[in-house]
Amino acid sequence: MISHFHPFLTQPDLVVLNNLSRDIHAAEKPELSPSHQGDPKGDLPDDTTTVQLLDSFNDEASENFQPTVFTGWDEKDIPKPIFRYLVQPYTSWAKRIVRRPTDVVFLTHILLYLTTSVPSALCLFYHFSWPHATLHWVMQGWYCGSFTLMLHNHIHNNGLLASRYTRFDKVWPYILEPLMGHTWDSYYYHHVKHHHVENNGPGDLSSTIRYQRDELLHFLHYVGRFVALIWIELPLYFWRKNKKSLAWRTLASELSSYAFIGLMARWNLRATIFVLVVPLVQMRIGMMVGNWGQHALVDEVEPDSDFRSSITLIDVPVGGRENAAVQHGLDS
């Protein structure tokens, strides 16, 4: 049995990899398969049992269901006293705030960003210092990936919190998006209204189909074009598609965001660079690096196929996200 899987993999990842490991072990040494070890009925976990176990992890009525509270630790990783007296009470409270128990982790991150990013940004505008600015930049760089995944869920599900918290659910993105490198609502317009429609095909402004994916100059052109021109190319795309309302709203979200950055720069230029400008450039580069990797393989026959142009990674923490992109494309 393979035992050197990445230590930060989730429990579902480990279940799948252990299942694959058993298959490999049985193929290499069939004489040691369950039927040769006093298990003629095959009581050891098989594919069907594995699938049922995986389903139970997301079944809120199952005893195997564990709401995700943190992205870095599972229940097994938390000391029992801390879990019992801190994590469990928080989880019970959080379940009443979010729409579904599976979304507790999103509330954790909303609270984390509101209590760290926002105060840090305000302090920089009132009392700027270079060490603080550097630490703030590092912190936001660490946050931006998980924040974007949370925002991704928010825009696809029209919110994360229970109905009685709808107002707050609509407000927090406008507070946090600029601090994480997103202009207001632009991720929704580009990702949902554009990218999922074109699906990396020829009409997709962020398509990789016209580029040689192992050429550095092609990569630099791809990233540079998005960073420099997406603010106008996306509204023009909607205009050409006769979606003039979306065009105006997209342009307004971009220009209002840039106007806000300009206004804050008049107050404190150095703070604005670290709090708003650097995260914006960093995020847009990061999104295109991610898109380049997710769409590195493009099928010549069916370039917009969710299956033929997909990638699969295993035994790495990011693998689940890449593999889920296939199903996500189908669902959208």
mmCIF file of C-alpha atoms in Angstrom:
data_model
loop_
_atom_site.group_PDB
_atom_site.id
_atom_site.type_symbol
_atom_site.label_atom_id
_atom_site.label_comp_id
_atom_site.label_asym_id
_atom_site.label_seq_id
_atom_site.Cartn_x
_atom_site.Cartn_y
_atom_site.Cartn_z
ATOM 1 C CA MET A 1 0.000 0.000 0.000
ATOM 2 C CA ILE A 2 1.372 3.401 -0.960
ATOM 3 C CA SER A 3 1.800 5.531 2.158
ATOM 4 C CA HIS A 4 3.666 8.613 0.967
ATOM 5 C CA PHE A 5 0.759 10.737 -0.200
ATOM 6 C CA HIS A 6 0.927 14.477 0.375
ATOM 7 C CA PRO A 7 0.166 15.141 4.075
ATOM 8 C CA PHE A 8 -2.192 18.044 3.324
ATOM 9 C CA LEU A 9 -4.525 16.101 1.081
ATOM 10 C CA THR A 10 -8.144 15.981 2.181
ATOM 11 C CA GLN A 11 -9.841 12.827 3.413
ATOM 12 C CA PRO A 12 -11.710 12.296 0.094
ATOM 13 C CA ASP A 13 -8.404 12.632 -1.789
ATOM 14 C CA LEU A 14 -6.828 9.995 0.445
ATOM 15 C CA VAL A 15 -9.789 7.650 -0.038
ATOM 16 C CA VAL A 16 -9.475 7.873 -3.837
ATOM 17 C CA LEU A 17 -5.696 7.494 -3.816
ATOM 18 C CA ASN A 18 -5.838 4.509 -1.474
ATOM 19 C CA ASN A 19 -8.371 2.925 -3.809
ATOM 20 C CA LEU A 20 -6.054 3.462 -6.770
ATOM 21 C CA SER A 21 -3.156 2.156 -4.715
ATOM 22 C CA ARG A 22 -5.046 -1.078 -4.027
ATOM 23 C CA ASP A 23 -5.725 -1.482 -7.738
ATOM 24 C CA ILE A 24 -2.050 -1.051 -8.542
ATOM 25 C CA HIS A 25 -1.054 -3.434 -5.760
ATOM 26 C CA ALA A 26 -3.519 -6.072 -6.992
ATOM 27 C CA ALA A 27 -2.276 -5.768 -10.575
ATOM 28 C CA GLU A 28 1.365 -6.069 -9.587
ATOM 29 C CA LYS A 29 0.849 -8.932 -7.097
ATOM 30 C CA PRO A 30 -2.440 -10.687 -7.859
ATOM 31 C CA GLU A 31 -1.554 -13.514 -5.469
ATOM 32 C CA LEU A 32 -1.846 -10.966 -2.617
ATOM 33 C CA SER A 33 -5.265 -9.632 -3.682
ATOM 34 C CA PRO A 34 -8.149 -9.959 -1.157
ATOM 35 C CA SER A 35 -9.323 -13.287 -2.608
ATOM 36 C CA HIS A 36 -5.905 -14.760 -1.727
ATOM 37 C CA GLN A 37 -5.865 -13.325 1.791
ATOM 38 C CA GLY A 38 -8.863 -15.007 3.360
ATOM 39 C CA ASP A 39 -11.291 -12.465 1.937
ATOM 40 C CA PRO A 40 -13.143 -14.456 -0.752
ATOM 41 C CA LYS A 41 -16.205 -12.212 -0.446
ATOM 42 C CA GLY A 42 -14.177 -9.105 -1.146
ATOM 43 C CA ASP A 43 -14.971 -7.379 2.142
ATOM 44 C CA LEU A 44 -12.097 -4.950 1.690
ATOM 45 C CA PRO A 45 -13.191 -1.600 0.184
ATOM 46 C CA ASP A 46 -13.988 -1.891 -3.530
ATOM 47 C CA ASP A 47 -14.895 0.780 -6.072
ATOM 48 C CA THR A 48 -18.585 0.789 -5.169
ATOM 49 C CA THR A 49 -17.849 1.097 -1.462
ATOM 50 C CA THR A 50 -15.357 3.878 -2.182
ATOM 51 C CA VAL A 51 -17.918 5.842 -4.176
ATOM 52 C CA GLN A 52 -20.507 5.397 -1.427
ATOM 53 C CA LEU A 53 -17.998 6.602 1.150
ATOM 54 C CA LEU A 54 -17.159 9.648 -0.942
ATOM 55 C CA ASP A 55 -20.853 10.453 -1.330
ATOM 56 C CA SER A 56 -21.338 10.200 2.426
ATOM 57 C CA PHE A 57 -18.719 12.897 3.045
ATOM 58 C CA ASN A 58 -21.071 15.427 1.395
ATOM 59 C CA ASP A 59 -24.307 13.956 2.724
ATOM 60 C CA GLU A 60 -25.397 16.135 5.626
ATOM 61 C CA ALA A 61 -27.492 13.240 7.011
ATOM 62 C CA SER A 62 -24.538 10.838 7.094
ATOM 63 C CA GLU A 63 -22.439 10.147 10.176
ATOM 64 C CA ASN A 64 -19.363 10.573 7.952
ATOM 65 C CA PHE A 65 -20.264 14.170 7.096
ATOM 66 C CA GLN A 66 -17.868 16.732 8.499
ATOM 67 C CA PRO A 67 -18.405 20.391 7.631
ATOM 68 C CA THR A 68 -15.230 22.003 6.393
ATOM 69 C CA VAL A 69 -14.278 24.732 8.846
ATOM 70 C CA PHE A 70 -10.686 25.452 7.783
ATOM 71 C CA THR A 71 -8.858 24.942 4.510
ATOM 72 C CA GLY A 72 -5.604 23.931 6.163
ATOM 73 C CA TRP A 73 -6.811 21.450 8.789
ATOM 74 C CA ASP A 74 -9.325 18.653 8.960
ATOM 75 C CA GLU A 75 -10.886 17.471 12.201
ATOM 76 C CA LYS A 76 -8.181 14.821 12.571
ATOM 77 C CA ASP A 77 -5.489 17.522 12.552
ATOM 78 C CA ILE A 78 -6.932 19.607 15.415
ATOM 79 C CA PRO A 79 -6.087 18.818 19.069
ATOM 80 C CA LYS A 80 -9.163 17.381 20.760
ATOM 81 C CA PRO A 81 -9.498 20.053 23.521
ATOM 82 C CA ILE A 82 -9.345 22.855 20.935
ATOM 83 C CA PHE A 83 -11.808 21.046 18.711
ATOM 84 C CA ARG A 84 -14.240 20.400 21.552
ATOM 85 C CA TYR A 85 -14.234 23.778 23.256
ATOM 86 C CA LEU A 86 -13.554 26.143 20.324
ATOM 87 C CA VAL A 87 -14.142 24.556 16.936
ATOM 88 C CA GLN A 88 -17.352 22.665 17.722
ATOM 89 C CA PRO A 89 -19.176 25.661 19.296
ATOM 90 C CA TYR A 90 -18.069 27.878 16.404
ATOM 91 C CA THR A 91 -19.228 25.288 13.859
ATOM 92 C CA SER A 92 -22.637 24.971 15.525
ATOM 93 C CA TRP A 93 -23.049 28.757 15.398
ATOM 94 C CA ALA A 94 -21.751 29.052 11.821
ATOM 95 C CA LYS A 95 -24.203 26.440 10.521
ATOM 96 C CA ARG A 96 -27.007 28.828 11.425
ATOM 97 C CA ILE A 97 -25.404 31.644 9.444
ATOM 98 C CA VAL A 98 -24.607 29.920 6.150
ATOM 99 C CA ARG A 99 -27.068 28.432 3.680
ATOM 100 C CA ARG A 100 -25.777 24.893 4.027
ATOM 101 C CA PRO A 101 -23.481 23.195 6.560
ATOM 102 C CA THR A 102 -20.990 22.551 3.754
ATOM 103 C CA ASP A 103 -20.402 26.323 3.540
ATOM 104 C CA VAL A 104 -19.078 26.898 7.069
ATOM 105 C CA VAL A 105 -15.571 27.333 5.670
ATOM 106 C CA PHE A 106 -16.742 30.349 3.665
ATOM 107 C CA LEU A 107 -17.954 32.132 6.771
ATOM 108 C CA THR A 108 -14.593 31.362 8.388
ATOM 109 C CA HIS A 109 -12.829 33.120 5.553
ATOM 110 C CA ILE A 110 -15.197 36.070 5.411
ATOM 111 C CA LEU A 111 -14.565 36.695 9.108
ATOM 112 C CA LEU A 112 -10.829 36.157 8.663
ATOM 113 C CA TYR A 113 -10.550 38.746 5.893
ATOM 114 C CA LEU A 114 -12.794 41.295 7.583
ATOM 115 C CA THR A 115 -10.775 41.095 10.810
ATOM 116 C CA THR A 116 -7.302 41.116 9.242
ATOM 117 C CA SER A 117 -7.268 42.614 5.728
ATOM 118 C CA VAL A 118 -9.623 45.505 6.427
ATOM 119 C CA PRO A 119 -7.975 46.726 9.666
ATOM 120 C CA SER A 120 -4.521 46.297 8.138
ATOM 121 C CA ALA A 121 -5.497 48.344 5.083
ATOM 122 C CA LEU A 122 -6.995 51.115 7.196
ATOM 123 C CA CYS A 123 -3.882 51.272 9.373
ATOM 124 C CA LEU A 124 -1.715 51.682 6.302
ATOM 125 C CA PHE A 125 -3.761 54.635 5.095
ATOM 126 C CA TYR A 126 -3.602 56.329 8.480
ATOM 127 C CA HIS A 127 -0.084 55.296 9.542
ATOM 128 C CA PHE A 128 1.937 54.001 6.619
ATOM 129 C CA SER A 129 5.174 52.131 7.240
ATOM 130 C CA TRP A 130 7.276 50.067 4.851
ATOM 131 C CA PRO A 131 7.516 46.951 7.072
ATOM 132 C CA HIS A 132 3.743 46.940 7.577
ATOM 133 C CA ALA A 133 3.147 47.488 3.856
ATOM 134 C CA THR A 134 5.410 44.562 2.989
ATOM 135 C CA LEU A 135 3.696 42.255 5.487
ATOM 136 C CA HIS A 136 0.293 43.371 4.226
ATOM 137 C CA TRP A 137 1.293 42.542 0.660
ATOM 138 C CA VAL A 138 2.496 39.081 1.709
ATOM 139 C CA MET A 139 -0.728 38.473 3.661
ATOM 140 C CA GLN A 140 -2.932 39.488 0.742
ATOM 141 C CA GLY A 141 -0.880 37.350 -1.607
ATOM 142 C CA TRP A 142 -1.562 34.406 0.693
ATOM 143 C CA TYR A 143 -5.275 35.209 0.904
ATOM 144 C CA CYS A 144 -6.091 35.982 -2.724
ATOM 145 C CA GLY A 145 -6.315 32.388 -3.973
ATOM 146 C CA SER A 146 -8.758 31.159 -1.337
ATOM 147 C CA PHE A 147 -10.733 34.402 -1.550
ATOM 148 C CA THR A 148 -11.185 33.976 -5.300
ATOM 149 C CA LEU A 149 -12.390 30.405 -4.830
ATOM 150 C CA MET A 150 -14.915 31.684 -2.284
ATOM 151 C CA LEU A 151 -15.979 34.477 -4.626
ATOM 152 C CA HIS A 152 -16.331 31.884 -7.383
ATOM 153 C CA ASN A 153 -18.802 29.964 -5.239
ATOM 154 C CA HIS A 154 -20.596 33.180 -4.291
ATOM 155 C CA ILE A 155 -21.230 34.291 -7.869
ATOM 156 C CA HIS A 156 -22.365 30.866 -9.049
ATOM 157 C CA ASN A 157 -24.769 30.352 -6.143
ATOM 158 C CA ASN A 158 -25.951 33.944 -5.797
ATOM 159 C CA GLY A 159 -24.628 34.168 -2.255
ATOM 160 C CA LEU A 160 -23.326 32.055 0.593
ATOM 161 C CA LEU A 161 -25.283 33.041 3.689
ATOM 162 C CA ALA A 162 -28.775 32.261 4.962
ATOM 163 C CA SER A 163 -31.618 34.415 3.619
ATOM 164 C CA ARG A 164 -31.885 36.551 6.758
ATOM 165 C CA TYR A 165 -28.315 37.731 6.120
ATOM 166 C CA THR A 166 -28.881 38.593 2.450
ATOM 167 C CA ARG A 167 -27.956 42.261 2.833
ATOM 168 C CA PHE A 168 -24.613 41.484 4.398
ATOM 169 C CA ASP A 169 -24.083 38.739 1.818
ATOM 170 C CA LYS A 170 -24.397 41.338 -0.932
ATOM 171 C CA VAL A 171 -22.170 43.909 0.793
ATOM 172 C CA TRP A 172 -19.073 41.986 1.863
ATOM 173 C CA PRO A 173 -17.775 41.373 -1.705
ATOM 174 C CA TYR A 174 -17.709 45.130 -2.350
ATOM 175 C CA ILE A 175 -15.605 45.602 0.788
ATOM 176 C CA LEU A 176 -13.148 42.799 0.134
ATOM 177 C CA GLU A 177 -12.856 42.634 -3.664
ATOM 178 C CA PRO A 178 -10.616 45.733 -4.052
ATOM 179 C CA LEU A 179 -8.323 44.516 -1.250
ATOM 180 C CA MET A 180 -7.911 41.142 -2.981
ATOM 181 C CA GLY A 181 -7.185 42.514 -6.447
ATOM 182 C CA HIS A 182 -10.658 42.345 -7.986
ATOM 183 C CA THR A 183 -12.487 45.280 -9.477
ATOM 184 C CA TRP A 184 -16.134 45.438 -8.419
ATOM 185 C CA ASP A 185 -18.257 42.692 -10.037
ATOM 186 C CA SER A 186 -15.737 42.151 -12.848
ATOM 187 C CA TYR A 187 -15.072 38.557 -11.848
ATOM 188 C CA TYR A 188 -18.786 37.797 -12.201
ATOM 189 C CA TYR A 189 -19.044 39.467 -15.605
ATOM 190 C CA HIS A 190 -15.918 37.815 -16.992
ATOM 191 C CA HIS A 191 -16.247 34.370 -15.463
ATOM 192 C CA VAL A 192 -19.998 33.686 -15.533
ATOM 193 C CA LYS A 193 -21.258 35.879 -18.354
ATOM 194 C CA HIS A 194 -18.275 35.438 -20.660
ATOM 195 C CA HIS A 195 -15.858 32.603 -19.886
ATOM 196 C CA HIS A 196 -18.512 29.952 -19.229
ATOM 197 C CA VAL A 197 -20.361 31.001 -22.363
ATOM 198 C CA GLU A 198 -17.330 30.785 -24.651
ATOM 199 C CA ASN A 199 -15.617 27.961 -22.708
ATOM 200 C CA ASN A 200 -12.059 28.728 -23.884
ATOM 201 C CA GLY A 201 -13.249 28.606 -27.487
ATOM 202 C CA PRO A 202 -12.266 31.033 -30.240
ATOM 203 C CA GLY A 203 -14.587 33.740 -28.908
ATOM 204 C CA ASP A 204 -13.167 33.636 -25.370
ATOM 205 C CA LEU A 205 -11.057 36.702 -24.582
ATOM 206 C CA SER A 206 -8.942 34.580 -22.242
ATOM 207 C CA SER A 207 -8.743 31.598 -24.601
ATOM 208 C CA THR A 208 -5.411 29.811 -24.942
ATOM 209 C CA ILE A 209 -6.343 28.297 -28.294
ATOM 210 C CA ARG A 210 -4.345 30.785 -30.383
ATOM 211 C CA TYR A 211 -1.166 30.364 -28.359
ATOM 212 C CA GLN A 212 1.616 27.816 -28.254
ATOM 213 C CA ARG A 213 1.414 26.844 -24.594
ATOM 214 C CA ASP A 214 5.106 26.006 -24.187
ATOM 215 C CA GLU A 215 6.386 29.294 -25.643
ATOM 216 C CA LEU A 216 7.421 32.011 -23.182
ATOM 217 C CA LEU A 217 6.698 34.905 -25.556
ATOM 218 C CA HIS A 218 3.217 33.559 -26.217
ATOM 219 C CA PHE A 219 2.623 33.320 -22.478
ATOM 220 C CA LEU A 220 3.833 36.887 -21.876
ATOM 221 C CA HIS A 221 1.610 38.187 -24.679
ATOM 222 C CA TYR A 222 -1.365 36.285 -23.253
ATOM 223 C CA VAL A 223 -0.927 37.656 -19.737
ATOM 224 C CA GLY A 224 0.023 41.160 -20.858
ATOM 225 C CA ARG A 225 -2.993 41.511 -23.114
ATOM 226 C CA PHE A 226 -5.384 40.572 -20.335
ATOM 227 C CA VAL A 227 -3.789 42.845 -17.740
ATOM 228 C CA ALA A 228 -3.649 45.844 -20.076
ATOM 229 C CA LEU A 229 -6.811 45.525 -22.155
ATOM 230 C CA ILE A 230 -9.483 43.415 -20.461
ATOM 231 C CA TRP A 231 -11.071 46.538 -18.960
ATOM 232 C CA ILE A 232 -12.190 47.619 -22.471
ATOM 233 C CA GLU A 233 -12.198 44.322 -24.378
ATOM 234 C CA LEU A 234 -14.836 42.734 -22.152
ATOM 235 C CA PRO A 235 -17.393 45.576 -22.529
ATOM 236 C CA LEU A 236 -16.744 45.564 -26.297
ATOM 237 C CA TYR A 237 -17.333 41.791 -26.359
ATOM 238 C CA PHE A 238 -20.742 42.231 -24.735
ATOM 239 C CA TRP A 239 -21.527 45.094 -27.124
ATOM 240 C CA ARG A 240 -20.737 42.907 -30.155
ATOM 241 C CA LYS A 241 -22.984 40.178 -28.711
ATOM 242 C CA ASN A 242 -25.815 42.728 -28.460
ATOM 243 C CA LYS A 243 -25.723 42.578 -24.671
ATOM 244 C CA LYS A 244 -25.506 46.312 -24.259
ATOM 245 C CA SER A 245 -26.693 46.364 -20.643
ATOM 246 C CA LEU A 246 -23.900 43.992 -19.660
ATOM 247 C CA ALA A 247 -21.435 46.091 -21.655
ATOM 248 C CA TRP A 248 -22.329 49.280 -19.801
ATOM 249 C CA ARG A 249 -22.391 47.562 -16.401
ATOM 250 C CA THR A 250 -19.016 45.946 -16.999
ATOM 251 C CA LEU A 251 -17.471 49.218 -18.119
ATOM 252 C CA ALA A 252 -19.004 51.020 -15.145
ATOM 253 C CA SER A 253 -17.615 48.455 -12.690
ATOM 254 C CA GLU A 254 -14.130 48.826 -14.141
ATOM 255 C CA LEU A 255 -14.110 52.608 -14.341
ATOM 256 C CA SER A 256 -15.659 53.080 -10.901
ATOM 257 C CA SER A 257 -13.036 50.775 -9.422
ATOM 258 C CA TYR A 258 -10.226 52.732 -11.070
ATOM 259 C CA ALA A 259 -11.807 55.993 -9.928
ATOM 260 C CA PHE A 260 -11.874 54.659 -6.373
ATOM 261 C CA ILE A 261 -8.191 53.733 -6.632
ATOM 262 C CA GLY A 262 -7.404 57.218 -7.936
ATOM 263 C CA LEU A 263 -9.354 58.833 -5.108
ATOM 264 C CA MET A 264 -7.529 56.745 -2.499
ATOM 265 C CA ALA A 265 -4.193 57.598 -4.141
ATOM 266 C CA ARG A 266 -4.875 61.275 -3.522
ATOM 267 C CA TRP A 267 -5.243 60.472 0.158
ATOM 268 C CA ASN A 268 -2.187 58.220 0.505
ATOM 269 C CA LEU A 269 -0.324 57.137 -2.622
ATOM 270 C CA ARG A 270 2.035 54.658 -0.955
ATOM 271 C CA ALA A 271 -0.767 52.910 0.900
ATOM 272 C CA THR A 272 -2.855 52.769 -2.277
ATOM 273 C CA ILE A 273 -0.032 51.070 -4.168
ATOM 274 C CA PHE A 274 0.297 48.306 -1.582
ATOM 275 C CA VAL A 275 -3.376 47.959 -0.658
ATOM 276 C CA LEU A 276 -5.075 48.318 -4.061
ATOM 277 C CA VAL A 277 -2.696 48.514 -7.026
ATOM 278 C CA VAL A 278 -0.267 45.676 -6.320
ATOM 279 C CA PRO A 279 -3.069 43.200 -5.462
ATOM 280 C CA LEU A 280 -4.911 44.157 -8.678
ATOM 281 C CA VAL A 281 -1.903 43.527 -10.905
ATOM 282 C CA GLN A 282 -0.960 40.424 -8.957
ATOM 283 C CA MET A 283 -4.499 38.981 -9.153
ATOM 284 C CA ARG A 284 -4.880 39.536 -12.877
ATOM 285 C CA ILE A 285 -1.531 37.954 -13.587
ATOM 286 C CA GLY A 286 -2.399 35.070 -11.265
ATOM 287 C CA MET A 287 -5.789 34.452 -12.897
ATOM 288 C CA MET A 288 -4.225 34.243 -16.330
ATOM 289 C CA VAL A 289 -1.430 31.972 -15.095
ATOM 290 C CA GLY A 290 -4.114 29.706 -13.649
ATOM 291 C CA ASN A 291 -6.194 29.822 -16.825
ATOM 292 C CA TRP A 292 -3.116 29.085 -18.922
ATOM 293 C CA GLY A 293 -2.439 25.985 -16.841
ATOM 294 C CA GLN A 294 -6.050 24.777 -16.766
ATOM 295 C CA HIS A 295 -6.327 25.188 -20.521
ATOM 296 C CA ALA A 296 -2.797 24.099 -21.404
ATOM 297 C CA LEU A 297 -4.139 21.195 -23.474
ATOM 298 C CA VAL A 298 -6.507 22.171 -26.282
ATOM 299 C CA ASP A 299 -7.985 19.513 -28.537
ATOM 300 C CA GLU A 300 -7.718 20.414 -32.227
ATOM 301 C CA VAL A 301 -10.961 18.651 -33.160
ATOM 302 C CA GLU A 302 -13.148 19.922 -30.309
ATOM 303 C CA PRO A 303 -11.360 22.893 -28.695
ATOM 304 C CA ASP A 304 -14.381 23.782 -26.551
ATOM 305 C CA SER A 305 -14.931 20.255 -25.211
ATOM 306 C CA ASP A 306 -14.966 20.000 -21.404
ATOM 307 C CA PHE A 307 -13.511 16.490 -21.625
ATOM 308 C CA ARG A 308 -11.040 16.492 -24.520
ATOM 309 C CA SER A 309 -9.241 19.646 -23.366
ATOM 310 C CA SER A 310 -9.069 18.888 -19.633
ATOM 311 C CA ILE A 311 -6.161 18.093 -17.346
ATOM 312 C CA THR A 312 -6.026 15.727 -14.386
ATOM 313 C CA LEU A 313 -3.655 16.003 -11.428
ATOM 314 C CA ILE A 314 -3.418 13.458 -8.623
ATOM 315 C CA ASP A 315 -1.510 13.317 -5.321
ATOM 316 C CA VAL A 316 -1.223 17.110 -5.156
ATOM 317 C CA PRO A 317 -3.400 19.492 -3.114
ATOM 318 C CA VAL A 318 -4.521 21.421 -6.208
ATOM 319 C CA GLY A 319 -5.611 18.309 -8.069
ATOM 320 C CA GLY A 320 -9.184 18.289 -6.899
ATOM 321 C CA ARG A 321 -9.693 21.841 -8.093
ATOM 322 C CA GLU A 322 -8.321 21.093 -11.552
ATOM 323 C CA ASN A 323 -10.341 17.899 -11.902
ATOM 324 C CA ALA A 324 -13.488 19.646 -10.686
ATOM 325 C CA ALA A 325 -13.107 22.207 -13.476
ATOM 326 C CA VAL A 326 -14.393 19.619 -15.948
ATOM 327 C CA GLN A 327 -17.623 19.015 -14.048
ATOM 328 C CA HIS A 328 -17.903 22.728 -13.310
ATOM 329 C CA GLY A 329 -17.778 23.509 -17.021
ATOM 330 C CA LEU A 330 -20.558 21.011 -17.652
ATOM 331 C CA ASP A 331 -22.733 22.349 -14.838
ATOM 332 C CA SER A 332 -22.357 25.912 -16.058
#
